[in-house]
XYZ file of N, CA and C in Angstrom:
471
model
N 28.041 -224.118 -34.547
C 29.051 -223.732 -33.552
C 29.449 -222.258 -33.886
N 29.157 -221.351 -33.147
C 29.490 -220.050 -33.421
C 30.950 -219.647 -32.643
N 31.618 -218.789 -33.506
C 32.839 -218.416 -33.023
C 32.716 -217.223 -32.264
N 33.476 -217.178 -30.999
C 33.445 -215.824 -30.104
C 34.566 -215.076 -30.654
N 34.416 -213.885 -30.999
C 35.461 -212.872 -31.351
C 36.083 -212.046 -30.009
N 37.420 -212.070 -29.903
C 37.992 -211.369 -28.924
C 38.177 -209.848 -29.267
N 38.219 -209.080 -28.368
C 38.549 -207.651 -28.605
C 40.077 -207.589 -27.962
N 40.863 -206.965 -28.837
C 42.198 -206.810 -28.540
C 42.635 -205.341 -28.627
N 43.677 -204.972 -28.160
C 44.226 -203.570 -28.123
C 44.618 -203.053 -29.601
N 44.644 -201.902 -29.842
C 45.136 -201.562 -31.114
C 46.481 -201.709 -31.327
N 47.279 -201.658 -30.477
C 48.785 -201.863 -30.564
C 49.018 -203.460 -30.983
N 48.250 -204.297 -30.148
C 48.378 -205.737 -30.222
C 47.971 -206.005 -31.658
N 46.815 -205.586 -32.126
C 46.219 -205.880 -33.387
C 47.226 -205.388 -34.534
N 48.036 -204.210 -34.329
C 48.970 -203.554 -35.364
C 50.032 -204.652 -35.429
N 50.504 -205.089 -34.287
C 51.600 -205.895 -34.275
C 51.271 -207.388 -34.917
N 50.207 -207.809 -34.703
C 49.730 -209.143 -35.400
C 49.577 -208.868 -36.849
N 49.119 -207.925 -37.252
C 48.856 -207.692 -38.766
C 50.324 -207.440 -39.379
N 51.091 -206.507 -38.718
C 52.629 -206.258 -39.300
C 53.200 -207.772 -39.488
N 53.053 -208.675 -38.362
C 53.584 -209.867 -38.535
C 53.207 -210.759 -39.465
N 51.755 -210.763 -39.760
C 51.279 -211.416 -40.923
C 51.708 -210.835 -42.259
N 51.814 -209.670 -42.382
C 52.037 -209.028 -43.783
C 53.573 -209.033 -44.112
N 54.363 -209.327 -42.927
C 55.841 -209.480 -43.169
C 56.172 -211.099 -43.600
N 55.155 -211.932 -43.435
C 55.276 -213.196 -44.028
C 54.930 -213.437 -45.426
N 53.760 -212.697 -45.885
C 53.207 -212.711 -47.255
C 52.462 -211.686 -47.533
N 52.150 -211.546 -48.887
C 51.410 -210.296 -49.420
C 49.946 -210.238 -48.920
N 49.275 -209.274 -48.561
C 47.902 -209.137 -48.216
C 47.469 -207.776 -48.951
N 46.132 -207.922 -49.213
C 45.555 -206.655 -49.589
C 44.667 -206.100 -48.611
N 44.404 -204.828 -48.789
C 43.694 -203.998 -47.683
C 42.498 -204.764 -47.108
N 41.648 -205.482 -48.187
C 40.440 -206.071 -47.846
C 40.662 -207.057 -46.998
N 41.882 -207.956 -47.276
C 42.171 -209.185 -46.418
C 42.454 -208.755 -44.917
N 43.143 -207.747 -44.799
C 43.663 -207.284 -43.448
C 42.369 -206.653 -42.733
N 41.496 -205.849 -43.634
C 40.227 -205.379 -42.876
C 39.412 -206.529 -42.280
N 39.335 -207.582 -43.167
C 38.482 -208.759 -42.743
C 38.960 -209.201 -41.493
N 40.264 -209.411 -41.420
C 41.010 -209.949 -40.234
C 40.692 -209.031 -38.877
N 40.879 -207.848 -39.213
C 40.662 -206.782 -38.161
C 39.356 -206.786 -37.506
N 38.342 -206.860 -38.445
C 36.963 -207.022 -37.946
C 36.584 -208.210 -36.998
N 37.387 -209.160 -37.186
C 37.134 -210.184 -36.203
C 37.553 -210.026 -34.769
N 38.335 -208.799 -34.610
C 38.729 -208.616 -33.305
C 37.753 -207.540 -32.688
N 36.671 -207.219 -33.276
C 35.736 -206.218 -32.739
C 36.315 -204.799 -32.571
N 37.062 -204.520 -33.581
C 37.674 -203.068 -33.452
C 36.711 -202.209 -34.187
N 36.718 -200.980 -33.775
C 35.987 -199.925 -34.447
C 36.546 -199.648 -35.918
N 35.610 -199.026 -36.652
C 36.184 -198.770 -37.861
C 37.252 -197.722 -38.110
N 37.190 -196.814 -37.294
C 38.313 -195.667 -37.327
C 39.615 -196.370 -36.875
N 39.681 -197.311 -35.813
C 40.825 -197.939 -35.679
C 41.380 -198.702 -36.607
N 40.368 -199.507 -37.148
C 40.994 -200.393 -38.455
C 41.521 -199.427 -39.330
N 41.037 -198.380 -39.785
C 41.544 -197.616 -40.796
C 42.911 -196.988 -40.390
N 42.988 -196.600 -38.927
C 44.175 -196.108 -38.571
C 45.403 -197.149 -38.760
N 45.041 -198.517 -38.400
C 46.031 -199.615 -38.348
C 46.352 -199.906 -39.709
N 45.532 -199.801 -40.746
C 45.664 -200.002 -42.220
C 46.636 -198.909 -42.780
N 46.509 -197.539 -42.420
C 47.284 -196.464 -42.791
C 48.646 -196.706 -42.247
N 48.762 -197.178 -41.102
C 50.227 -197.341 -40.356
C 50.856 -198.378 -41.129
N 50.201 -199.603 -41.462
C 50.771 -200.513 -42.255
C 51.165 -200.451 -43.761
N 50.356 -199.482 -44.310
C 50.788 -198.817 -45.628
C 51.998 -197.898 -45.566
N 52.017 -197.153 -44.381
C 52.992 -196.116 -44.305
C 54.330 -196.692 -44.087
N 54.192 -197.943 -43.392
C 55.572 -198.673 -43.121
C 55.857 -199.836 -44.099
N 55.025 -199.730 -45.339
C 55.112 -200.603 -46.552
C 54.983 -202.166 -46.301
N 54.191 -202.456 -45.143
C 53.796 -203.833 -44.923
C 52.572 -204.301 -45.916
N 51.752 -203.144 -46.358
C 50.734 -203.481 -47.222
C 51.023 -202.528 -48.336
N 51.187 -203.165 -49.584
C 51.319 -202.213 -50.978
C 50.462 -203.137 -51.814
N 49.281 -202.347 -52.291
C 48.336 -203.185 -53.232
C 48.803 -203.492 -54.432
N 49.744 -202.676 -55.070
C 50.407 -203.093 -56.458
C 51.297 -204.058 -56.374
N 52.043 -204.118 -55.205
C 52.901 -205.375 -55.016
C 52.185 -206.708 -54.908
N 51.014 -206.400 -54.017
C 50.168 -207.709 -53.780
C 49.586 -208.075 -55.114
N 49.110 -207.173 -55.989
C 48.389 -207.565 -57.143
C 49.473 -208.077 -58.120
N 50.636 -207.779 -58.274
C 51.552 -208.383 -59.230
C 51.952 -209.759 -58.612
N 52.052 -209.947 -57.373
C 52.404 -211.275 -56.913
C 51.029 -212.236 -57.143
N 49.929 -211.741 -56.711
C 48.734 -212.454 -56.993
C 48.612 -212.967 -58.371
N 48.812 -212.192 -59.339
C 48.766 -212.383 -60.924
C 49.827 -213.353 -61.223
N 51.035 -213.314 -60.846
C 52.213 -214.193 -60.960
C 52.015 -215.502 -60.554
N 51.363 -215.536 -59.212
C 50.962 -216.960 -58.467
C 49.958 -217.730 -59.365
N 48.825 -216.905 -59.698
C 47.723 -217.552 -60.343
C 48.033 -218.073 -61.845
N 48.813 -217.387 -62.410
C 49.357 -217.712 -63.839
C 50.190 -219.019 -63.643
N 51.142 -218.966 -62.742
C 52.218 -220.073 -62.628
C 51.689 -221.463 -62.042
N 51.052 -221.107 -60.877
C 50.522 -222.323 -60.065
C 49.148 -222.792 -60.437
N 48.277 -222.023 -60.631
C 46.857 -222.306 -60.833
C 46.441 -222.365 -62.262
N 47.386 -221.815 -63.215
C 47.132 -221.789 -64.503
C 45.660 -221.101 -64.855
N 45.687 -219.910 -64.362
C 44.387 -219.240 -64.696
C 44.536 -218.115 -65.661
N 43.591 -217.866 -66.375
C 43.680 -216.889 -67.597
C 43.300 -215.472 -66.830
N 43.370 -214.401 -67.606
C 43.362 -213.128 -67.291
C 41.920 -212.629 -66.630
N 40.900 -213.249 -67.405
C 39.419 -213.082 -66.921
C 39.265 -213.529 -65.481
N 39.728 -214.811 -65.274
C 39.539 -215.196 -63.929
C 40.165 -214.560 -62.926
N 41.432 -214.121 -63.239
C 42.264 -213.437 -62.177
C 41.685 -211.887 -61.975
N 41.086 -211.365 -63.130
C 40.559 -210.102 -62.712
C 39.114 -210.162 -61.839
N 38.584 -211.279 -62.080
C 37.378 -211.406 -61.172
C 37.679 -211.715 -59.694
N 38.895 -212.583 -59.490
C 39.374 -212.697 -58.306
C 39.735 -211.450 -57.593
N 40.566 -210.640 -58.311
C 41.040 -209.439 -57.771
C 39.812 -208.395 -57.456
N 38.833 -208.616 -58.150
C 37.559 -207.672 -57.825
C 36.842 -208.237 -56.649
N 36.986 -209.606 -56.240
C 36.368 -209.967 -55.103
C 37.390 -209.536 -53.778
N 38.669 -209.222 -54.041
C 39.299 -208.895 -53.022
C 39.408 -207.375 -53.007
N 38.640 -206.708 -53.773
C 38.289 -205.226 -54.013
C 39.633 -204.355 -54.001
N 40.416 -204.959 -54.911
C 41.516 -204.149 -55.294
C 41.276 -203.087 -56.361
N 41.571 -201.916 -56.149
C 41.167 -200.775 -57.077
C 41.673 -201.156 -58.526
N 40.552 -200.812 -59.561
C 40.827 -201.131 -60.928
C 42.044 -200.500 -61.494
N 42.387 -199.303 -61.194
C 43.605 -198.844 -61.687
C 44.802 -199.552 -61.283
N 44.814 -199.986 -60.067
C 46.093 -200.672 -59.565
C 46.214 -202.178 -60.404
N 45.016 -202.790 -60.745
C 44.926 -203.936 -61.329
C 45.534 -203.813 -62.866
N 44.900 -202.632 -63.374
C 45.268 -202.349 -64.880
C 46.905 -202.106 -64.874
N 47.373 -201.425 -63.988
C 48.833 -201.217 -63.862
C 49.669 -202.493 -63.685
N 49.237 -203.192 -62.760
C 49.997 -204.543 -62.550
C 49.932 -205.395 -63.842
N 48.746 -205.485 -64.495
C 48.781 -206.291 -65.800
C 49.651 -205.764 -66.854
N 50.085 -204.626 -66.726
C 51.057 -203.966 -67.780
C 52.413 -204.711 -67.715
N 52.676 -205.412 -66.460
C 54.015 -206.019 -66.354
C 53.860 -207.487 -66.998
N 52.826 -207.916 -67.480
C 52.791 -209.192 -68.037
C 52.060 -209.157 -69.555
N 52.943 -209.914 -70.421
C 52.583 -209.783 -71.722
C 51.532 -210.782 -72.084
N 50.850 -210.795 -73.217
C 49.872 -211.662 -73.531
C 50.343 -213.076 -73.662
N 51.526 -213.186 -74.109
C 52.184 -214.538 -74.000
C 52.394 -215.218 -72.575
N 52.688 -214.296 -71.654
C 52.871 -214.705 -70.401
C 51.578 -215.167 -69.742
N 50.423 -214.466 -70.190
C 49.024 -214.762 -69.581
C 48.536 -216.202 -70.316
N 48.939 -216.396 -71.446
C 48.257 -217.465 -72.175
C 49.412 -218.675 -72.435
N 50.412 -218.643 -71.722
C 51.441 -219.635 -71.925
C 51.081 -221.107 -71.722
N 50.264 -221.313 -70.552
C 49.940 -222.524 -69.986
C 48.676 -223.018 -70.687
N 48.010 -222.296 -71.553
C 46.667 -222.750 -72.144
C 46.847 -223.970 -73.066
N 47.848 -223.969 -73.910
C 48.153 -225.012 -74.739
C 48.316 -226.420 -74.113
N 49.191 -226.306 -73.229
C 49.353 -227.652 -72.373
C 48.112 -227.937 -71.588
N 47.384 -226.926 -71.047
C 46.025 -227.403 -70.293
C 45.129 -227.937 -71.210
N 45.007 -227.376 -72.323
C 43.936 -228.141 -73.430
C 44.493 -229.323 -73.888
N 45.672 -229.600 -74.051
C 46.287 -230.864 -74.592
C 45.838 -231.994 -73.396
N 46.157 -231.638 -72.201
C 46.096 -232.547 -71.153
C 44.630 -232.810 -70.955
N 43.747 -231.893 -71.142
C 42.312 -232.025 -70.968
C 41.542 -232.789 -72.072
N 42.206 -232.595 -73.371
C 41.629 -233.297 -74.399
C 41.574 -234.956 -74.372
N 42.820 -235.276 -73.664
C 42.959 -236.803 -73.288
C 41.891 -237.387 -72.319
N 41.330 -236.408 -71.621
C 40.489 -236.876 -70.475
C 38.936 -236.813 -70.800
N 38.818 -235.883 -71.754
C 37.303 -235.498 -72.042
C 36.632 -236.703 -72.898
N 35.339 -237.108 -72.617
C 34.732 -238.131 -73.185
C 33.549 -237.351 -74.018
N 33.442 -237.857 -75.199
C 32.390 -237.303 -76.077
C 32.324 -238.261 -77.340
N 30.957 -238.187 -77.905
C 30.555 -239.069 -78.978
C 31.229 -238.452 -80.296
N 31.588 -237.196 -80.314
C 32.012 -236.758 -81.670
C 33.207 -235.521 -81.150
N 33.957 -235.270 -82.223
C 35.066 -234.371 -81.961
C 34.482 -232.868 -81.731
N 33.304 -232.585 -82.271
C 32.412 -231.381 -82.139
C 32.148 -231.251 -80.668
N 31.480 -232.483 -80.126
C 31.291 -232.449 -78.687
C 32.422 -232.172 -77.665
N 33.438 -232.922 -77.955
C 34.716 -232.735 -77.345
C 35.276 -231.437 -77.319
N 35.165 -230.691 -78.487
C 35.766 -229.412 -78.649
C 34.898 -228.497 -77.899
N 33.537 -228.624 -77.870
C 32.718 -227.808 -77.062
C 33.133 -227.952 -75.649
N 33.258 -229.117 -75.100
C 33.670 -229.206 -73.518
C 35.068 -228.579 -73.544
N 35.910 -228.705 -74.310
C 37.219 -228.122 -74.221
C 37.173 -226.586 -74.193
N 36.456 -225.908 -74.873
C 36.024 -224.632 -74.953
C 35.581 -224.154 -73.684
N 34.712 -224.849 -73.300
C 33.970 -224.533 -71.922
C 35.007 -224.535 -70.731
N 35.802 -225.623 -70.848
C 36.909 -225.833 -69.856
C 37.902 -224.550 -69.985
N 38.318 -224.111 -71.056
C 39.276 -223.023 -71.381
C 38.452 -221.637 -70.832
N 37.391 -221.472 -71.146
C 36.392 -220.347 -70.574
C 36.495 -220.365 -69.218
N 36.158 -221.465 -68.516
C 36.083 -221.635 -67.041
C 37.386 -221.179 -66.352
N 38.422 -221.512 -66.981
C 39.842 -221.205 -66.406
C 40.254 -219.701 -66.762
N 39.293 -218.800 -67.349
C 39.548 -217.371 -67.429
C 40.333 -216.923 -68.921
N 40.305 -217.893 -69.818
C 41.115 -217.579 -71.092
C 40.134 -217.105 -71.989
N 40.515 -216.200 -73.035
C 39.642 -215.796 -73.942
C 39.315 -216.763 -75.252
N 38.084 -216.567 -75.828
C 37.898 -217.357 -76.808
C 38.661 -217.525 -78.078
N 39.219 -216.381 -78.433
C 40.205 -216.379 -79.608
C 41.452 -217.294 -79.337
N 42.173 -217.208 -78.065
C 43.348 -218.053 -77.615
C 42.823 -219.349 -77.686
N 41.525 -219.717 -77.017
C 41.200 -221.051 -76.824
C 41.053 -221.684 -78.374
N 40.445 -221.061 -79.232
C 40.114 -221.500 -80.684
C 41.496 -221.750 -81.391
N 42.402 -220.762 -81.146
C 43.603 -220.990 -81.654
C 44.553 -222.147 -81.207
N 44.499 -222.531 -79.984
C 45.146 -223.589 -79.471
C 44.425 -224.942 -79.822
N 43.191 -224.943 -79.901
C 42.343 -225.953 -80.584
C 42.776 -226.445 -81.862
N 42.972 -225.384 -82.636
C 43.599 -225.628 -84.092
C 44.935 -226.372 -84.089
N 45.725 -226.094 -83.126
C 46.994 -226.597 -83.153
C 46.887 -228.086 -82.572
N 45.780 -228.460 -81.952
C 45.653 -229.886 -81.467
C 45.455 -230.723 -82.666
N 44.761 -230.271 -83.550
C 44.322 -231.279 -84.579
C 45.456 -231.572 -85.651
């Protein structure tokens, strides 16, 4: 089933996007994607985004800080996975780097130990080596770096 996209006026699109941005943080890429669904021309989309930025509805740095905080706290992601997610949202690299300055290494790796402890109890393996390998793979898939994973595994023993 194919969706039909409606064309709406620029003022109506602006008010809808302002309403969305007032409720939660969005990056420019998310808003562009939503506006493209309304079959608006690129120059109109750019002018709407510029107005939203001027009125502080969209602030990429504020969005990035909020995104990082949420992914650390609720999803228990590491720095690498967060970086890749922000790249998918096309947030500029300099803004990402600036936002990460607000978080210490301790903040970023705080949940790793408890994650690995919980996972250790559920992993099935014939030997401790096999279980450790699976645990390392799990930690890497969550976006944590190898040095921190190995350090936490040492504490498990």
